[in-house]
mmCIF file of C-alpha atoms in Angstrom:
data_model
loop_
_atom_site.group_PDB
_atom_site.id
_atom_site.type_symbol
_atom_site.label_atom_id
_atom_site.label_comp_id
_atom_site.label_asym_id
_atom_site.label_seq_id
_atom_site.Cartn_x
_atom_site.Cartn_y
_atom_site.Cartn_z
ATOM 1 C CA MET A 19 2.579 55.839 -1.796
ATOM 2 C CA GLU A 20 4.529 52.801 -2.955
ATOM 3 C CA GLN A 21 7.758 52.773 -4.899
ATOM 4 C CA ILE A 22 7.934 55.162 -7.831
ATOM 5 C CA GLN A 23 9.273 54.345 -11.268
ATOM 6 C CA HIS A 24 12.419 56.400 -11.793
ATOM 7 C CA LYS A 25 13.552 57.656 -15.175
ATOM 8 C CA ASP A 26 17.172 57.422 -16.303
ATOM 9 C CA HIS A 27 19.236 60.569 -15.975
ATOM 10 C CA PHE A 28 22.746 61.920 -16.129
ATOM 11 C CA HIS A 29 24.282 61.954 -12.655
ATOM 12 C CA GLY A 30 26.993 64.486 -11.797
ATOM 13 C CA SER A 31 29.513 61.629 -12.006
ATOM 14 C CA ASP A 32 28.425 60.500 -15.487
ATOM 15 C CA LEU A 33 30.806 62.713 -17.433
ATOM 16 C CA GLU A 34 32.061 59.730 -19.460
ATOM 17 C CA LYS A 35 28.536 59.239 -20.876
ATOM 18 C CA ILE A 36 28.320 62.924 -21.739
ATOM 19 C CA GLU A 37 31.706 62.650 -23.440
ATOM 20 C CA GLN A 38 30.467 59.804 -25.646
ATOM 21 C CA ILE A 39 27.111 61.317 -26.563
ATOM 22 C CA TYR A 40 28.101 64.948 -27.111
ATOM 23 C CA GLY A 41 31.716 64.520 -28.176
ATOM 24 C CA ILE A 42 32.934 66.888 -25.466
ATOM 25 C CA ARG A 43 36.001 66.023 -23.407
ATOM 26 C CA LYS A 44 34.953 65.506 -19.806
ATOM 27 C CA GLU A 45 37.843 67.666 -18.594
ATOM 28 C CA GLU A 46 36.248 70.631 -20.379
ATOM 29 C CA ILE A 47 32.848 70.246 -18.699
ATOM 30 C CA ILE A 48 31.936 72.387 -15.707
ATOM 31 C CA SER A 49 29.611 70.224 -13.631
ATOM 32 C CA PHE A 50 26.864 72.308 -12.062
ATOM 33 C CA SER A 51 25.132 68.986 -11.387
ATOM 34 C CA ALA A 52 27.467 67.267 -8.912
ATOM 35 C CA ASN A 53 26.996 69.770 -6.026
ATOM 36 C CA VAL A 54 30.732 69.634 -5.222
ATOM 37 C CA ASN A 55 32.730 72.495 -3.667
ATOM 38 C CA PRO A 56 34.219 74.483 -6.612
ATOM 39 C CA LEU A 57 37.415 75.227 -4.669
ATOM 40 C CA GLY A 58 38.547 71.624 -5.051
ATOM 41 C CA ILE A 59 40.225 69.678 -2.269
ATOM 42 C CA SER A 60 41.695 71.285 0.835
ATOM 43 C CA PRO A 61 45.228 72.694 0.289
ATOM 44 C CA ARG A 62 46.213 71.196 3.612
ATOM 45 C CA LEU A 63 45.055 67.805 2.341
ATOM 46 C CA ARG A 64 46.876 68.249 -0.967
ATOM 47 C CA ARG A 65 50.168 68.969 0.815
ATOM 48 C CA GLY A 66 49.772 66.468 3.614
ATOM 49 C CA LEU A 67 48.617 63.398 1.724
ATOM 50 C CA ALA A 68 51.869 63.118 -0.233
ATOM 51 C CA GLU A 69 53.804 63.271 3.027
ATOM 52 C CA HIS A 70 51.716 60.443 4.465
ATOM 53 C CA VAL A 71 51.605 58.123 1.444
ATOM 54 C CA ASP A 72 53.548 55.472 3.389
ATOM 55 C CA ALA A 73 50.373 54.954 5.441
ATOM 56 C CA ILE A 74 49.262 52.403 2.839
ATOM 57 C CA ALA A 75 52.127 50.136 3.921
ATOM 58 C CA SER A 76 50.208 49.321 7.108
ATOM 59 C CA TYR A 77 46.657 48.390 8.061
ATOM 60 C CA PRO A 78 44.592 51.289 9.396
ATOM 61 C CA ASP A 79 43.719 51.388 13.086
ATOM 62 C CA ARG A 80 40.649 49.127 13.375
ATOM 63 C CA GLU A 81 39.017 51.643 15.708
ATOM 64 C CA TYR A 82 39.993 54.707 13.627
ATOM 65 C CA THR A 83 40.610 56.434 16.963
ATOM 66 C CA ALA A 84 42.482 59.516 15.698
ATOM 67 C CA LEU A 85 40.016 60.043 12.846
ATOM 68 C CA ARG A 86 36.944 59.676 15.053
ATOM 69 C CA ARG A 87 38.456 62.099 17.565
ATOM 70 C CA CYS A 88 39.042 64.612 14.775
ATOM 71 C CA ILE A 89 35.469 64.193 13.484
ATOM 72 C CA SER A 90 34.018 64.544 16.986
ATOM 73 C CA GLN A 91 35.882 67.834 17.451
ATOM 74 C CA TYR A 92 34.712 69.013 14.040
ATOM 75 C CA VAL A 93 30.997 68.305 14.571
ATOM 76 C CA GLY A 94 30.836 68.826 18.343
ATOM 77 C CA CYS A 95 29.983 65.398 19.737
ATOM 78 C CA ASP A 96 31.578 62.652 21.813
ATOM 79 C CA MET A 97 34.083 60.455 19.995
ATOM 80 C CA GLU A 98 32.132 57.332 20.986
ATOM 81 C CA GLN A 99 29.122 58.619 19.014
ATOM 82 C CA VAL A 100 31.038 58.499 15.697
ATOM 83 C CA VAL A 101 30.978 55.590 13.249
ATOM 84 C CA VAL A 102 33.051 55.891 10.065
ATOM 85 C CA GLY A 103 32.321 54.278 6.719
ATOM 86 C CA ASN A 104 33.227 54.044 3.056
ATOM 87 C CA GLY A 105 31.156 57.051 2.019
ATOM 88 C CA SER A 106 27.738 58.031 3.361
ATOM 89 C CA THR A 107 26.101 55.781 0.724
ATOM 90 C CA GLU A 108 27.570 52.679 2.364
ATOM 91 C CA LEU A 109 26.414 53.918 5.767
ATOM 92 C CA ILE A 110 22.882 54.422 4.431
ATOM 93 C CA SER A 111 22.800 50.728 3.513
ATOM 94 C CA LEU A 112 24.455 49.654 6.747
ATOM 95 C CA PHE A 113 21.955 51.403 9.022
ATOM 96 C CA ILE A 114 18.913 50.518 6.922
ATOM 97 C CA ASP A 115 19.976 46.875 7.026
ATOM 98 C CA PHE A 116 20.334 47.175 10.801
ATOM 99 C CA ILE A 117 16.860 48.728 11.239
ATOM 100 C CA HIS A 118 15.379 46.423 8.572
ATOM 101 C CA PRO A 119 12.185 48.466 8.163
ATOM 102 C CA LYS A 120 9.107 46.828 6.748
ATOM 103 C CA ARG A 121 7.778 50.287 5.895
ATOM 104 C CA ALA A 122 9.903 53.429 5.510
ATOM 105 C CA LEU A 123 8.623 56.974 5.026
ATOM 106 C CA ILE A 124 10.808 59.212 2.852
ATOM 107 C CA LEU A 125 10.479 62.963 2.444
ATOM 108 C CA GLY A 126 10.373 63.616 -1.305
ATOM 109 C CA PRO A 127 11.471 64.645 -3.850
ATOM 110 C CA THR A 128 14.898 63.439 -2.747
ATOM 111 C CA TYR A 129 17.960 61.278 -3.370
ATOM 112 C CA SER A 130 17.011 57.878 -4.840
ATOM 113 C CA GLU A 131 19.569 55.833 -2.861
ATOM 114 C CA TYR A 132 17.309 55.782 0.208
ATOM 115 C CA GLU A 133 14.535 53.968 -1.629
ATOM 116 C CA ARG A 134 17.002 51.579 -3.229
ATOM 117 C CA SER A 135 18.530 50.629 0.131
ATOM 118 C CA VAL A 136 15.108 50.094 1.719
ATOM 119 C CA SER A 137 14.134 47.846 -1.189
ATOM 120 C CA LEU A 138 17.355 45.810 -0.964
ATOM 121 C CA SER A 139 16.671 45.362 2.741
ATOM 122 C CA GLY A 140 13.250 43.893 1.911
ATOM 123 C CA GLY A 141 11.103 46.880 2.879
ATOM 124 C CA SER A 142 8.702 49.159 1.025
ATOM 125 C CA SER A 143 9.189 52.908 0.605
ATOM 126 C CA HIS A 144 6.380 55.393 1.015
ATOM 127 C CA TYR A 145 6.779 59.081 0.221
ATOM 128 C CA TYR A 146 5.639 62.184 2.033
ATOM 129 C CA PRO A 147 5.712 64.807 -0.743
ATOM 130 C CA LEU A 148 6.813 68.418 -0.417
ATOM 131 C CA HIS A 149 4.781 70.783 -2.622
ATOM 132 C CA ALA A 150 5.827 73.581 -4.959
ATOM 133 C CA LYS A 151 2.837 75.696 -3.915
ATOM 134 C CA GLU A 152 4.296 75.653 -0.369
ATOM 135 C CA ASP A 153 7.829 76.406 -1.660
ATOM 136 C CA PHE A 154 8.775 72.795 -0.790
ATOM 137 C CA ILE A 155 8.743 73.725 2.910
ATOM 138 C CA LEU A 156 7.807 70.904 5.281
ATOM 139 C CA HIS A 157 4.490 71.060 7.135
ATOM 140 C CA THR A 158 5.752 69.452 10.354
ATOM 141 C CA GLU A 159 2.448 68.724 12.063
ATOM 142 C CA ASP A 160 1.040 67.099 8.934
ATOM 143 C CA LEU A 161 4.111 64.872 8.683
ATOM 144 C CA CYS A 162 3.712 63.882 12.341
ATOM 145 C CA ALA A 163 0.107 62.898 11.657
ATOM 146 C CA LYS A 164 1.251 60.805 8.681
ATOM 147 C CA LEU A 165 3.803 58.991 10.854
ATOM 148 C CA ALA A 166 0.965 57.618 12.985
ATOM 149 C CA GLU A 167 0.106 55.279 10.075
ATOM 150 C CA GLY A 168 3.003 53.099 11.197
ATOM 151 C CA TYR A 169 6.578 53.198 9.895
ATOM 152 C CA GLN A 170 9.745 51.719 11.300
ATOM 153 C CA LEU A 171 11.963 54.356 9.660
ATOM 154 C CA LEU A 172 11.705 57.999 8.594
ATOM 155 C CA ILE A 173 14.359 59.300 6.171
ATOM 156 C CA LEU A 174 15.069 63.022 5.903
ATOM 157 C CA CYS A 175 17.721 64.757 3.800
ATOM 158 C CA ASN A 176 18.494 68.055 5.538
ATOM 159 C CA PRO A 177 19.088 70.334 3.665
ATOM 160 C CA ASN A 178 17.134 68.382 1.108
ATOM 161 C CA ASN A 179 18.355 67.493 -2.367
ATOM 162 C CA PRO A 180 17.051 68.747 -4.823
ATOM 163 C CA THR A 181 14.854 71.373 -3.125
ATOM 164 C CA SER A 182 17.653 72.943 -1.024
ATOM 165 C CA THR A 183 15.173 73.443 1.832
ATOM 166 C CA LEU A 184 16.014 73.063 5.519
ATOM 167 C CA ILE A 185 14.111 71.656 8.501
ATOM 168 C CA PRO A 186 14.969 73.881 11.509
ATOM 169 C CA ARG A 187 16.126 72.155 14.692
ATOM 170 C CA GLN A 188 12.987 73.027 16.644
ATOM 171 C CA GLN A 189 10.863 71.268 14.008
ATOM 172 C CA MET A 190 13.308 68.355 13.937
ATOM 173 C CA ARG A 191 12.879 67.969 17.689
ATOM 174 C CA ARG A 192 9.089 67.861 17.224
ATOM 175 C CA ILE A 193 9.473 65.135 14.591
ATOM 176 C CA LEU A 194 11.857 63.163 16.815
ATOM 177 C CA ASP A 195 9.456 63.362 19.767
ATOM 178 C CA THR A 196 6.697 61.920 17.603
ATOM 179 C CA CYS A 197 8.944 59.178 16.231
ATOM 180 C CA LYS A 198 10.214 58.308 19.701
ATOM 181 C CA MET A 199 6.631 57.850 20.880
ATOM 182 C CA LEU A 200 5.810 55.685 17.845
ATOM 183 C CA GLY A 201 8.981 53.585 17.983
ATOM 184 C CA THR A 202 10.270 54.952 14.654
ATOM 185 C CA TYR A 203 13.946 55.423 13.805
ATOM 186 C CA VAL A 204 14.956 58.685 12.094
ATOM 187 C CA LEU A 205 17.788 58.802 9.559
ATOM 188 C CA VAL A 206 18.903 62.372 8.838
ATOM 189 C CA ASP A 207 21.292 62.830 5.907
ATOM 190 C CA GLU A 208 23.320 66.000 6.534
ATOM 191 C CA THR A 209 25.459 65.791 3.407
ATOM 192 C CA TYR A 210 24.880 69.497 2.692
ATOM 193 C CA ILE A 211 24.615 70.891 6.234
ATOM 194 C CA GLU A 212 28.018 72.616 6.133
ATOM 195 C CA PHE A 213 26.748 74.908 3.363
ATOM 196 C CA THR A 214 23.942 76.338 5.522
ATOM 197 C CA SER A 215 24.261 79.883 6.873
ATOM 198 C CA ASP A 216 24.458 78.701 10.498
ATOM 199 C CA VAL A 217 25.700 75.121 10.803
ATOM 200 C CA ALA A 218 25.725 75.075 14.599
ATOM 201 C CA ALA A 219 22.065 76.088 14.723
ATOM 202 C CA SER A 220 20.955 73.874 11.817
ATOM 203 C CA SER A 221 22.600 70.518 12.476
ATOM 204 C CA SER A 222 20.819 67.746 14.352
ATOM 205 C CA VAL A 223 24.082 66.508 15.916
ATOM 206 C CA PRO A 224 23.308 68.021 19.377
ATOM 207 C CA LEU A 225 19.989 66.141 19.366
ATOM 208 C CA ALA A 226 21.750 62.755 19.220
ATOM 209 C CA ARG A 227 22.413 63.025 22.955
ATOM 210 C CA ASP A 228 18.673 63.191 23.652
ATOM 211 C CA TYR A 229 17.241 60.738 21.106
ATOM 212 C CA ASN A 230 18.403 57.137 20.804
ATOM 213 C CA ASN A 231 16.270 56.729 17.656
ATOM 214 C CA LEU A 232 18.304 59.318 15.687
ATOM 215 C CA ILE A 233 21.077 58.561 13.162
ATOM 216 C CA ILE A 234 22.860 61.457 11.422
ATOM 217 C CA LEU A 235 24.906 60.827 8.286
ATOM 218 C CA ARG A 236 27.564 63.046 6.769
ATOM 219 C CA GLY A 237 30.261 62.733 4.141
ATOM 220 C CA THR A 238 33.236 64.498 2.574
ATOM 221 C CA SER A 239 32.167 64.331 -1.085
ATOM 222 C CA LYS A 240 30.420 67.698 -1.345
ATOM 223 C CA PHE A 241 31.779 70.270 1.126
ATOM 224 C CA PHE A 242 35.327 68.903 1.028
ATOM 225 C CA ALA A 243 35.215 68.161 -2.736
ATOM 226 C CA ALA A 244 36.461 64.605 -2.203
ATOM 227 C CA PRO A 245 33.901 62.189 -3.712
ATOM 228 C CA GLY A 246 36.681 59.811 -4.768
ATOM 229 C CA LEU A 247 37.934 59.492 -1.203
ATOM 230 C CA ARG A 248 34.751 57.623 -0.099
ATOM 231 C CA LEU A 249 34.896 58.846 3.490
ATOM 232 C CA GLY A 250 31.612 59.130 5.356
ATOM 233 C CA TYR A 251 30.600 59.100 8.989
ATOM 234 C CA ALA A 252 27.570 58.796 11.237
ATOM 235 C CA VAL A 253 26.746 60.395 14.581
ATOM 236 C CA LEU A 254 24.282 58.668 16.902
ATOM 237 C CA GLY A 255 23.498 58.453 20.598
ATOM 238 C CA ASN A 256 22.356 54.837 20.898
ATOM 239 C CA PRO A 257 25.183 52.849 22.576
ATOM 240 C CA ASP A 258 23.595 49.477 21.773
ATOM 241 C CA MET A 259 23.283 50.340 18.089
ATOM 242 C CA ILE A 260 26.855 51.671 17.967
ATOM 243 C CA SER A 261 28.144 48.497 19.576
ATOM 244 C CA THR A 262 26.203 46.244 17.173
ATOM 245 C CA ILE A 263 27.164 48.247 14.067
ATOM 246 C CA ARG A 264 30.843 48.129 14.998
ATOM 247 C CA ARG A 265 30.584 44.381 15.551
ATOM 248 C CA VAL A 266 28.877 43.543 12.242
ATOM 249 C CA LYS A 267 30.535 46.034 9.852
ATOM 250 C CA ASN A 268 33.694 45.241 7.931
ATOM 251 C CA PRO A 269 36.743 45.813 10.162
ATOM 252 C CA TRP A 270 38.445 48.222 7.736
ATOM 253 C CA MET A 271 35.659 50.197 6.100
ATOM 254 C CA ILE A 272 37.950 52.983 4.927
ATOM 255 C CA ASN A 273 41.518 52.815 3.676
ATOM 256 C CA ALA A 274 44.617 54.247 5.325
ATOM 257 C CA LEU A 275 44.838 57.283 3.033
ATOM 258 C CA ALA A 276 41.202 58.217 3.700
ATOM 259 C CA ASP A 277 41.957 57.872 7.411
ATOM 260 C CA VAL A 278 44.844 60.348 7.093
ATOM 261 C CA ALA A 279 42.926 62.618 4.704
ATOM 262 C CA GLY A 280 40.054 63.086 7.136
ATOM 263 C CA GLN A 281 42.402 64.173 9.892
ATOM 264 C CA LEU A 282 43.945 66.748 7.543
ATOM 265 C CA MET A 283 40.830 68.231 5.896
ATOM 266 C CA PHE A 284 38.610 68.555 8.960
ATOM 267 C CA ALA A 285 41.253 70.777 10.558
ATOM 268 C CA ASP A 286 41.750 73.113 7.554
ATOM 269 C CA GLU A 287 40.037 76.202 8.991
ATOM 270 C CA ASP A 288 41.089 78.565 6.196
ATOM 271 C CA TYR A 289 39.645 76.275 3.529
ATOM 272 C CA LYS A 290 36.358 75.891 5.389
ATOM 273 C CA GLU A 291 36.025 79.654 5.824
ATOM 274 C CA LYS A 292 36.791 80.381 2.133
ATOM 275 C CA THR A 293 34.252 77.762 1.044
ATOM 276 C CA ARG A 294 31.494 79.177 3.200
ATOM 277 C CA HIS A 295 32.202 82.754 2.114
ATOM 278 C CA LEU A 296 32.091 81.785 -1.572
ATOM 279 C CA ILE A 297 28.915 79.708 -1.349
ATOM 280 C CA LEU A 298 26.959 82.070 0.880
ATOM 281 C CA SER A 299 27.763 85.150 -1.234
ATOM 282 C CA GLU A 300 27.046 83.438 -4.564
ATOM 283 C CA ARG A 301 23.864 81.865 -3.223
ATOM 284 C CA LYS A 302 22.483 85.253 -2.197
ATOM 285 C CA ARG A 303 23.523 86.883 -5.472
ATOM 286 C CA LEU A 304 22.133 84.209 -7.779
ATOM 287 C CA TYR A 305 18.880 83.794 -5.888
ATOM 288 C CA GLN A 306 18.184 87.521 -6.251
ATOM 289 C CA LEU A 307 19.124 87.385 -9.926
ATOM 290 C CA PHE A 308 16.667 84.588 -10.744
ATOM 291 C CA LEU A 309 14.017 86.046 -8.451
ATOM 292 C CA THR A 310 13.734 89.031 -10.794
ATOM 293 C CA SER A 311 14.204 87.098 -14.034
ATOM 294 C CA GLY A 312 10.557 86.387 -14.902
ATOM 295 C CA ARG A 313 11.595 83.223 -16.747
ATOM 296 C CA PHE A 314 12.263 81.072 -13.687
ATOM 297 C CA ARG A 315 10.873 80.539 -10.190
ATOM 298 C CA PRO A 316 13.793 80.070 -7.785
ATOM 299 C CA TYR A 317 13.124 78.296 -4.490
ATOM 300 C CA ALA A 318 15.041 79.901 -1.614
ATOM 301 C CA PRO A 319 18.202 77.769 -1.265
ATOM 302 C CA GLN A 320 19.776 76.741 2.038
ATOM 303 C CA ALA A 321 22.496 74.485 0.577
ATOM 304 C CA ASN A 322 25.064 74.960 -2.209
ATOM 305 C CA PHE A 323 22.533 74.453 -5.013
ATOM 306 C CA MET A 324 19.247 75.939 -6.158
ATOM 307 C CA LEU A 325 16.080 74.461 -7.612
ATOM 308 C CA LEU A 326 14.468 76.458 -10.415
ATOM 309 C CA GLY A 327 10.915 76.114 -11.642
ATOM 310 C CA ILE A 328 10.626 76.915 -15.371
ATOM 311 C CA LYS A 329 7.956 79.550 -15.988
ATOM 312 C CA ASP A 330 8.613 80.060 -19.709
ATOM 313 C CA PRO A 331 6.193 77.701 -21.562
ATOM 314 C CA ALA A 332 8.588 77.527 -24.511
ATOM 315 C CA LEU A 333 11.254 75.832 -22.369
ATOM 316 C CA ASN A 334 11.610 72.515 -20.556
ATOM 317 C CA ALA A 335 14.360 70.838 -18.524
ATOM 318 C CA ALA A 336 15.669 68.652 -21.364
ATOM 319 C CA ASP A 337 16.007 71.657 -23.682
ATOM 320 C CA LEU A 338 17.919 73.618 -21.057
ATOM 321 C CA PHE A 339 20.161 70.662 -20.248
ATOM 322 C CA ASP A 340 21.014 70.292 -23.936
ATOM 323 C CA ARG A 341 21.588 74.014 -24.372
ATOM 324 C CA CYS A 342 23.959 74.106 -21.415
ATOM 325 C CA ILE A 343 25.920 70.936 -22.136
ATOM 326 C CA ARG A 344 26.682 72.123 -25.662
ATOM 327 C CA GLN A 345 28.388 75.068 -23.989
ATOM 328 C CA LYS A 346 30.272 72.618 -21.737
ATOM 329 C CA MET A 347 28.162 73.284 -18.650
ATOM 330 C CA MET A 348 26.201 70.451 -17.033
ATOM 331 C CA ILE A 349 23.032 71.192 -15.037
ATOM 332 C CA ARG A 350 20.541 68.720 -13.584
ATOM 333 C CA ASP A 351 17.296 67.905 -15.353
ATOM 334 C CA CYS A 352 15.032 67.301 -12.329
ATOM 335 C CA SER A 353 12.286 65.422 -14.161
ATOM 336 C CA THR A 354 13.815 62.221 -12.763
ATOM 337 C CA PHE A 355 13.028 63.113 -9.130
ATOM 338 C CA PRO A 356 9.768 61.881 -7.591
ATOM 339 C CA PHE A 357 7.080 64.620 -7.638
ATOM 340 C CA LEU A 358 9.033 66.875 -9.999
ATOM 341 C CA SER A 359 8.602 67.172 -13.770
ATOM 342 C CA ASP A 360 10.313 68.564 -16.848
ATOM 343 C CA ARG A 361 9.508 72.023 -15.451
ATOM 344 C CA TYR A 362 12.417 71.938 -12.986
ATOM 345 C CA ILE A 363 16.197 72.176 -13.153
ATOM 346 C CA ARG A 364 18.868 72.320 -10.447
ATOM 347 C CA PHE A 365 22.367 73.752 -10.464
ATOM 348 C CA CYS A 366 25.043 74.193 -7.805
ATOM 349 C CA PHE A 367 27.002 77.340 -7.094
ATOM 350 C CA MET A 368 30.460 77.382 -8.636
ATOM 351 C CA LYS A 369 33.051 80.162 -8.943
ATOM 352 C CA PRO A 370 31.579 83.601 -9.796
ATOM 353 C CA GLU A 371 32.897 83.653 -13.374
ATOM 354 C CA ASP A 372 31.420 80.201 -14.074
ATOM 355 C CA ASN A 373 28.118 81.153 -12.450
ATOM 356 C CA ASP A 374 28.014 84.251 -14.668
ATOM 357 C CA ARG A 375 28.437 82.141 -17.802
ATOM 358 C CA LEU A 376 25.643 79.784 -16.771
ATOM 359 C CA THR A 377 23.174 82.487 -15.763
ATOM 360 C CA ALA A 378 23.819 84.426 -18.971
ATOM 361 C CA LEU A 379 22.962 81.297 -20.974
ATOM 362 C CA LEU A 380 19.855 80.397 -18.948
ATOM 363 C CA LEU A 381 18.492 83.935 -19.024
ATOM 364 C CA SER A 382 19.281 84.660 -22.697
#
């Protein structure tokens, strides 16, 4: 399938537009659309950044040695496998430009930035669709058969946005074996991996040692609630690619404060534990609540958000978005995603009292 026409939508960062259209101050809006940790930034980061503000008086270390060491300890890889960047979005573009695929296969519905970056690099995007009738779970062998049609790049978001589904590591290994045989690179976006119930068992990071065609992307926008920091990183096991990327990328891709911030937040164990406890407990509670609602069809979530199919024929996504935003709560109308329609909405898990307000409104 060739490129799909995308409809306009409100992104989780578009609160200024909401403010203008609805006359609601953006500070009053609870964004269930942005998929950001409701606890806010790490307390250790909040305290430490002020103490290190003088870092901006000097250039950052070109190699970002201390930061990469901290990241490698956090994810469990060798420091030399880590490449840092100005947010995972910049790294998406950087690696796609490096691979320069003529044809890329994207698992959909998913984040639109992949298709955009492929297009800007001069390639064409083709989609392998997940299906509602299969609960948006990937049929691995069918995907492997599809790959034989010839693609230079496969892009997977894992867990996937907006379906919140996860490809287990054993299936990922099967996909990587197929791609290795076909000469296909695999870009795995793990933006939401830290919200899964077992990160160590779910992440593809250990596979980077075995597959030189694998690139794993992560960021700090969602789990660490720091989208304004623009700190992303990649893990890969291809020394030649690492060497080339480091040679061609801008020498200072992230600023000195982001360099310091990463070293502080990745080591905040208490914050990470509180985040995981909150998300995992609320995810279980809200999934069960919507499972028995009769009005919606929840798809079992593995990340910090849940996709809902709308069963009530009197409702659609635009109506529910409008109903929620007028009560100063912003959900995601999923009709803008490829292969979804106005019968789907998505919301992320916030603090229990906020989740209660939203669910009461959706189920009323």
